[in-house]
Amino acid sequence: MRLTVLHVGYPLAPVGPDAVGGAEQVLSMLDEALSRGGHRSIVVAPEGSSCAGTLVATPAPPPGAVLDDAAKEQAWRHHRSAIARALDRYPVDLVHLHGVDFDRYLPAPGVPALITLHLPPSFYSPSVFRLDRPDTFLHCVSATQRRACPPGVPLLPEIPNGVRLEHYRPRRHKRGYAIALGRICPEKGYHVAAEASLRAGVPLLVAGQAFGYAEHTRYLEEVLLPLLRGAGPPRRFLGPVGLARKRRLLAAARCLLVPSLVQETSSLVAMEALASGTPVIALRGAGALPEIVEHGRTGFLVDGAEGMAEAMAVVDRLDPAECRRAAEERFSAERTAAAYIETYRRILRER
């Protein structure tokens, strides 16, 4: 059955292979898989997005714009209008929403809707767990995330994330630096990585983007950058990096650090590192990271900056080939895309 799926991204973040956010990367992967499989993929996302299917663009915030409540309200209005246009123009079988604020532009009853909860349940409005819209389905991306949802919420089976393994290749010779990569914001804990780097005497690269939220830019400028400029081993902030540069950085790194302070629902960058033959050192309490990192085989699960520093001292004992093998066994994008397409079909069959 040829499907027409309308993907709806977060209104303030562009979609594409170079996207910073995990939800945007998963949307991009599904858009590509659907298009390659002969289905029709339509994507509602901000201008500047890149997709394999049909882009229905909404206005993007100007560079440097403050993403305050007024900016969000305006983005929600644009998204509601774009979704209505897409539903009017195309014979959409199913709407797939990815944004944490999806309830602000969830279309009226009619076409079935699947909502992927990419973020910790506490990040969502409590009302999203008691929606009364018919034919509306929620699911998680990990068992850890599902257990954190309010009890009694009907959820479809979780679909673990995957990455495009063909984009990542192990490198024969590693360089001496550790890397931390992703959205720059307080809850990602990059200051913990900076402290661990200083304790271990290991150079550190931090790559990623601070979006225009006041709390995020303040964290970058007042907390992270001063730490990276301090005495100790070389530590640099690279800013956003595209896919090609990210691949090179991950493949050459001694290890990836995941110092997140929240209950992560998954970690695409950890999967990308393993696909690159690079071990992952993550905080033990970082949500679903224990579902990804096999302690002592593909990385280490530790407590705090001190544990991270101790792991960096011995991480070169781990075999890059084992990291790649684990990625091939468990984190294929093809497996993830096939599970989503089967979920779409099951929803439509049962309807």
C-alpha positions as a printed NumPy array, in Angstrom:
array([[  0.   ,   0.   ,   0.   ],
       [  1.447,   3.336,  -1.085],
       [  1.285,   5.754,   1.823],
       [  1.025,   9.527,   1.989],
       [  2.404,  10.69 ,   5.325],
       [  2.397,  14.289,   6.547],
       [  5.327,  14.827,   8.925],
       [  5.118,  17.844,  11.21 ],
       [  8.346,  19.042,  12.789],
       [  9.012,  21.404,  15.666],
       [  8.164,  24.935,  14.427],
       [ 11.447,  26.55 ,  15.509],
       [ 14.023,  24.024,  14.246],
       [ 14.829,  23.172,  10.623],
       [ 14.715,  19.578,   9.424],
       [ 17.421,  17.84 ,   7.421],
       [ 20.454,  15.541,   7.602],
       [ 22.467,  18.349,   9.235],
       [ 19.83 ,  19.09 ,  11.886],
       [ 21.051,  19.461,  15.455],
       [ 18.038,  18.019,  17.28 ],
       [ 17.327,  14.305,  17.476],
       [ 13.636,  14.672,  16.592],
       [ 14.555,  16.584,  13.45 ],
       [ 17.098,  13.934,  12.467],
       [ 14.571,  11.124,  12.948],
       [ 11.988,  13.014,  10.883],
       [ 14.591,  13.506,   8.133],
       [ 15.461,   9.797,   8.18 ],
       [ 11.794,   8.789,   7.866],
       [ 11.179,  11.321,   5.096],
       [ 14.088,   9.844,   3.144],
       [ 13.019,   6.236,   3.791],
       [  9.425,   6.871,   2.7  ],
       [ 10.507,   8.658,  -0.473],
       [ 13.032,   5.961,  -1.319],
       [ 10.372,   3.289,  -0.75 ],
       [  7.927,   4.766,  -3.263],
       [  5.673,   6.473,  -0.722],
       [  4.801,  10.169,  -0.585],
       [  6.356,  12.189,   2.23 ],
       [  5.182,  15.716,   2.979],
       [  7.019,  17.747,   5.602],
       [  5.81 ,  20.827,   7.471],
       [  8.939,  22.518,   8.818],
       [ 10.614,  25.941,   8.884],
       [ 12.222,  27.531,   5.837],
       [ 15.759,  26.294,   5.365],
       [ 14.738,  22.691,   5.941],
       [ 15.913,  20.028,   3.52 ],
       [ 13.811,  16.987,   2.702],
       [ 13.521,  14.213,   0.145],
       [  9.751,  14.622,  -0.151],
       [  7.624,  17.759,  -0.456],
       [  8.423,  20.621,   1.912],
       [  5.562,  22.829,   3.092],
       [  7.671,  25.601,   4.592],
       [  6.736,  27.897,   7.448],
       [  8.583,  31.168,   8.2  ],
       [ 11.822,  30.599,  10.081],
       [ 12.933,  32.867,  12.93 ],
       [ 15.582,  35.329,  11.705],
       [ 19.175,  34.589,  12.767],
       [ 19.781,  35.661,  16.332],
       [ 16.08 ,  36.031,  17.113],
       [ 14.999,  35.584,  20.711],
       [ 12.714,  32.546,  20.905],
       [ 10.319,  33.869,  23.514],
       [  6.604,  33.219,  24.044],
       [  5.61 ,  35.664,  21.306],
       [  7.884,  33.89 ,  18.796],
       [  6.357,  30.54 ,  19.758],
       [  2.784,  31.814,  19.378],
       [  3.579,  33.152,  15.933],
       [  5.271,  29.885,  14.917],
       [  2.251,  27.874,  16.096],
       [ -0.077,  30.005,  13.959],
       [  2.097,  29.462,  10.896],
       [  2.239,  25.733,  11.57 ],
       [ -1.541,  25.427,  11.952],
       [ -2.021,  27.218,   8.631],
       [  0.593,  25.068,   6.845],
       [ -0.912,  21.83 ,   8.168],
       [ -4.381,  22.896,   7.016],
       [ -3.03 ,  23.714,   3.533],
       [ -1.247,  20.372,   3.278],
       [ -4.327,  18.405,   4.366],
       [ -6.458,  20.312,   1.881],
       [ -4.042,  19.786,  -1.007],
       [ -2.786,  16.221,  -0.539],
       [ -4.611,  12.893,   0.102],
       [ -2.884,  12.39 ,   3.461],
       [ -3.304,   8.944,   5.041],
       [ -1.685,   9.787,   8.37 ],
       [ -0.178,  12.783,  10.181],
       [  3.022,  12.1  ,  12.126],
       [  3.901,  14.81 ,  14.66 ],
       [  7.359,  15.146,  16.203],
       [  7.404,  18.426,  18.155],
       [  7.287,  18.758,  21.928],
       [  4.518,  21.352,  21.45 ],
       [  2.452,  19.283,  19.005],
       [ -0.736,  19.887,  20.984],
       [ -0.605,  23.549,  19.868],
       [ -1.145,  22.602,  16.22 ],
       [ -2.698,  19.118,  16.349],
       [ -5.182,  19.087,  13.447],
       [ -8.897,  18.631,  13.965],
       [-10.272,  15.064,  14.   ],
       [-10.298,  13.308,  10.663],
       [ -6.938,  11.983,   9.52 ],
       [ -5.257,   9.58 ,  12.017],
       [ -2.341,  11.075,  13.937],
       [  0.76 ,   9.402,  15.364],
       [  2.78 ,  11.357,  17.914],
       [  6.353,  10.351,  18.64 ],
       [  7.378,  11.421,  22.126],
       [ 11.014,  12.221,  21.43 ],
       [ 11.655,  13.999,  24.746],
       [ 11.233,  13.12 ,  28.429],
       [  7.54 ,  12.94 ,  29.4  ],
       [  8.024,  15.801,  31.887],
       [  8.821,  18.134,  28.976],
       [  5.26 ,  17.806,  27.616],
       [  2.084,  19.462,  28.777],
       [  0.225,  17.008,  31.083],
       [ -2.827,  17.343,  28.837],
       [ -1.125,  15.477,  25.976],
       [ -1.452,  12.23 ,  27.949],
       [ -5.251,  12.497,  27.997],
       [ -6.11 ,  13.575,  24.457],
       [ -9.689,  12.964,  23.38 ],
       [ -9.049,  13.31 ,  19.632],
       [-10.154,  10.078,  17.868],
       [ -7.543,   8.012,  16.01 ],
       [ -4.653,   9.667,  17.84 ],
       [ -1.782,   7.487,  18.997],
       [  1.284,   8.143,  21.145],
       [  4.447,   6.089,  21.405],
       [  7.904,   6.29 ,  22.961],
       [ 11.401,   5.694,  21.604],
       [ 12.753,   3.612,  24.506],
       [ 11.619,   1.414,  27.356],
       [ 13.108,   3.884,  29.843],
       [ 10.953,   6.669,  28.437],
       [  7.819,   4.5  ,  28.491],
       [  8.334,   3.696,  32.181],
       [  8.531,   7.423,  32.927],
       [  5.145,   8.17 ,  31.336],
       [  2.104,   8.645,  33.598],
       [  0.546,   5.299,  34.576],
       [ -2.396,   4.125,  32.541],
       [ -1.604,   6.154,  29.412],
       [ -2.35 ,   4.063,  26.295],
       [  0.841,   3.868,  24.25 ],
       [  1.728,   1.977,  21.106],
       [  4.876,  -0.191,  21.338],
       [  8.04 ,   1.877,  21.446],
       [ 10.192,   2.206,  18.324],
       [ 13.908,   2.602,  19.161],
       [ 15.844,   5.154,  17.154],
       [ 18.424,   4.262,  14.55 ],
       [ 21.069,   6.017,  12.47 ],
       [ 22.225,   5.798,   8.881],
       [ 25.124,   3.417,   9.363],
       [ 26.438,   4.066,   5.857],
       [ 27.228,   7.66 ,   6.86 ],
       [ 29.688,   6.592,   9.572],
       [ 32.911,   4.618,   9.288],
       [ 35.559,   3.741,  11.876],
       [ 38.965,   5.324,  11.448],
       [ 42.131,   3.301,  11.778],
       [ 44.018,   5.84 ,  13.9  ],
       [ 42.386,   7.834,  16.692],
       [ 43.405,  11.272,  17.879],
       [ 43.682,  12.183,  21.526],
       [ 40.626,  14.383,  22.053],
       [ 37.239,  13.646,  23.57 ],
       [ 34.158,  15.181,  21.986],
       [ 30.735,  16.259,  23.249],
       [ 28.115,  17.063,  20.648],
       [ 24.518,  18.279,  20.519],
       [ 22.196,  21.106,  21.544],
       [ 23.902,  23.579,  23.847],
       [ 21.678,  24.044,  26.89 ],
       [ 22.025,  23.589,  30.661],
       [ 20.395,  20.175,  30.866],
       [ 22.919,  18.652,  28.435],
       [ 25.623,  19.114,  31.084],
       [ 28.568,  20.158,  28.915],
       [ 30.106,  21.866,  31.951],
       [ 30.452,  18.356,  33.448],
       [ 32.376,  17.284,  30.333],
       [ 34.629,  20.341,  30.681],
       [ 35.361,  19.485,  34.314],
       [ 36.047,  15.827,  33.422],
       [ 38.417,  16.91 ,  30.645],
       [ 40.326,  19.086,  33.102],
       [ 40.558,  16.264,  35.666],
       [ 41.735,  13.75 ,  33.049],
       [ 44.097,  16.11 ,  31.22 ],
       [ 42.378,  15.153,  27.947],
       [ 41.671,  17.737,  25.205],
       [ 37.966,  18.374,  24.607],
       [ 35.952,  19.561,  21.621],
       [ 32.367,  20.719,  22.143],
       [ 30.253,  21.041,  19.008],
       [ 26.646,  22.101,  18.674],
       [ 24.226,  24.96 ,  18.551],
       [ 22.693,  27.168,  21.214],
       [ 19.251,  28.163,  19.954],
       [ 17.861,  31.594,  20.737],
       [ 16.275,  30.789,  24.079],
       [ 17.549,  33.163,  26.757],
       [ 18.492,  30.325,  29.118],
       [ 20.464,  28.523,  26.404],
       [ 22.486,  31.53 ,  25.23 ],
       [ 23.188,  32.535,  28.837],
       [ 24.464,  29.029,  29.6  ],
       [ 26.807,  29.118,  26.592],
       [ 28.186,  32.586,  27.258],
       [ 28.301,  32.651,  31.055],
       [ 28.972,  29.016,  31.989],
       [ 30.391,  26.874,  29.205],
       [ 32.698,  29.233,  27.307],
       [ 34.477,  30.512,  30.45 ],
       [ 35.111,  26.902,  31.489],
       [ 36.535,  25.981,  28.097],
       [ 38.825,  29.02 ,  28.091],
       [ 40.299,  28.193,  31.49 ],
       [ 43.657,  26.629,  32.243],
       [ 44.27 ,  22.984,  31.485],
       [ 44.277,  20.795,  28.362],
       [ 43.117,  22.401,  25.099],
       [ 39.321,  22.764,  25.058],
       [ 37.41 ,  24.378,  22.199],
       [ 33.852,  25.239,  21.264],
       [ 33.324,  24.58 ,  17.557],
       [ 29.742,  25.763,  17.184],
       [ 27.376,  23.926,  14.817],
       [ 28.95 ,  21.297,  12.56 ],
       [ 27.377,  19.75 ,   9.472],
       [ 27.097,  16.054,   8.759],
       [ 30.416,  15.72 ,   6.91 ],
       [ 32.438,  17.396,   9.648],
       [ 30.548,  15.555,  12.39 ],
       [ 31.468,  12.235,  10.782],
       [ 35.166,  13.151,  10.735],
       [ 35.146,  14.428,  14.3  ],
       [ 33.374,  11.374,  15.698],
       [ 35.571,   8.891,  13.825],
       [ 38.819,  10.521,  15.013],
       [ 37.79 ,  11.069,  18.631],
       [ 39.195,   9.112,  21.552],
       [ 35.636,   8.934,  22.932],
       [ 32.266,  10.664,  22.974],
       [ 31.129,  12.207,  26.254],
       [ 27.396,  12.285,  27.049],
       [ 27.146,  14.283,  30.298],
       [ 23.387,  14.864,  30.139],
       [ 21.666,  15.775,  33.4  ],
       [ 18.155,  14.795,  32.279],
       [ 16.442,  11.494,  31.604],
       [ 17.382,  11.143,  27.938],
       [ 14.878,   9.123,  25.942],
       [ 17.556,   8.   ,  23.482],
       [ 20.839,   9.32 ,  22.086],
       [ 21.393,   9.497,  18.349],
       [ 24.876,  10.93 ,  18.808],
       [ 25.845,   7.933,  20.96 ],
       [ 24.649,   5.619,  18.186],
       [ 26.566,   7.69 ,  15.605],
       [ 29.718,   7.484,  17.705],
       [ 29.46 ,   3.712,  18.007],
       [ 28.886,   3.447,  14.252],
       [ 32.125,   5.451,  13.906],
       [ 33.996,   2.977,  16.098],
       [ 34.181,   5.47 ,  18.973],
       [ 33.35 ,   4.421,  22.554],
       [ 30.817,   6.406,  24.595],
       [ 31.231,   7.581,  28.185],
       [ 27.873,   8.58 ,  29.645],
       [ 26.461,   9.428,  33.031],
       [ 24.762,   6.403,  34.513],
       [ 21.602,   8.312,  35.402],
       [ 21.091,   9.808,  31.931],
       [ 17.837,   8.021,  31.159],
       [ 18.047,   5.559,  28.27 ],
       [ 21.835,   5.673,  27.833],
       [ 22.195,   2.266,  29.567],
       [ 19.996,   0.874,  26.767],
       [ 22.617,   2.058,  24.251],
       [ 26.02 ,   1.824,  25.948],
       [ 27.215,  -1.659,  26.92 ],
       [ 29.433,  -0.994,  29.918],
       [ 32.91 ,  -2.364,  29.34 ],
       [ 32.22 ,  -3.309,  25.708],
       [ 31.218,  -0.131,  23.849],
       [ 31.841,   2.445,  26.555],
       [ 31.394,   3.192,  30.217],
       [ 28.495,   4.304,  32.417],
       [ 29.835,   6.496,  35.204],
       [ 28.857,   8.829,  38.028],
       [ 29.8  ,  12.494,  37.729],
       [ 32.84 ,  14.294,  36.354],
       [ 35.277,  12.238,  38.413],
       [ 33.955,   8.956,  37.021],
       [ 34.006,  10.39 ,  33.516],
       [ 37.638,  11.435,  33.942],
       [ 38.621,   7.978,  35.218],
       [ 36.889,   6.346,  32.24 ],
       [ 38.707,   8.625,  29.78 ],
       [ 42.   ,   7.334,  31.127],
       [ 41.182,   3.733,  30.157],
       [ 38.774,   4.114,  27.249],
       [ 41.439,   3.295,  24.657],
       [ 41.348,  -0.3  ,  25.936],
       [ 37.97 ,  -0.751,  24.227],
       [ 37.889,  -2.152,  20.692],
       [ 36.535,   0.219,  18.004],
       [ 35.475,  -2.807,  15.963],
       [ 33.198,  -3.914,  18.816],
       [ 31.597,  -0.469,  18.851],
       [ 30.868,  -0.664,  15.13 ],
       [ 29.619,  -4.24 ,  15.466],
       [ 27.165,  -3.204,  18.181],
       [ 25.86 ,  -0.373,  15.995],
       [ 25.298,  -2.74 ,  13.098],
       [ 23.534,  -5.234,  15.356],
       [ 21.215,  -2.76 ,  17.076],
       [ 21.029,   0.765,  15.615],
       [ 20.222,   0.535,  11.906],
       [ 18.051,   3.306,  10.446],
       [ 16.513,   0.763,   8.067],
       [ 15.178,  -1.237,  11.018],
       [ 13.724,   1.896,  12.6  ],
       [ 12.106,   3.081,   9.369],
       [ 10.578,  -0.35 ,   8.713],
       [  9.054,  -0.347,  12.219],
       [  7.497,   3.074,  11.623],
       [  6.061,   2.105,   8.242],
       [  4.562,  -1.041,   9.733],
       [  3.06 ,   1.08 ,  12.533],
       [  1.514,   3.436,   9.962],
       [ -0.016,   0.47 ,   8.151],
       [ -1.299,  -1.126,  11.34 ],
       [ -3.019,   2.109,  12.376],
       [ -4.696,   2.391,   8.985],
       [ -5.691,  -1.289,   8.911],
       [ -7.238,  -1.177,  12.362],
       [ -9.02 ,   2.055,  11.578]])
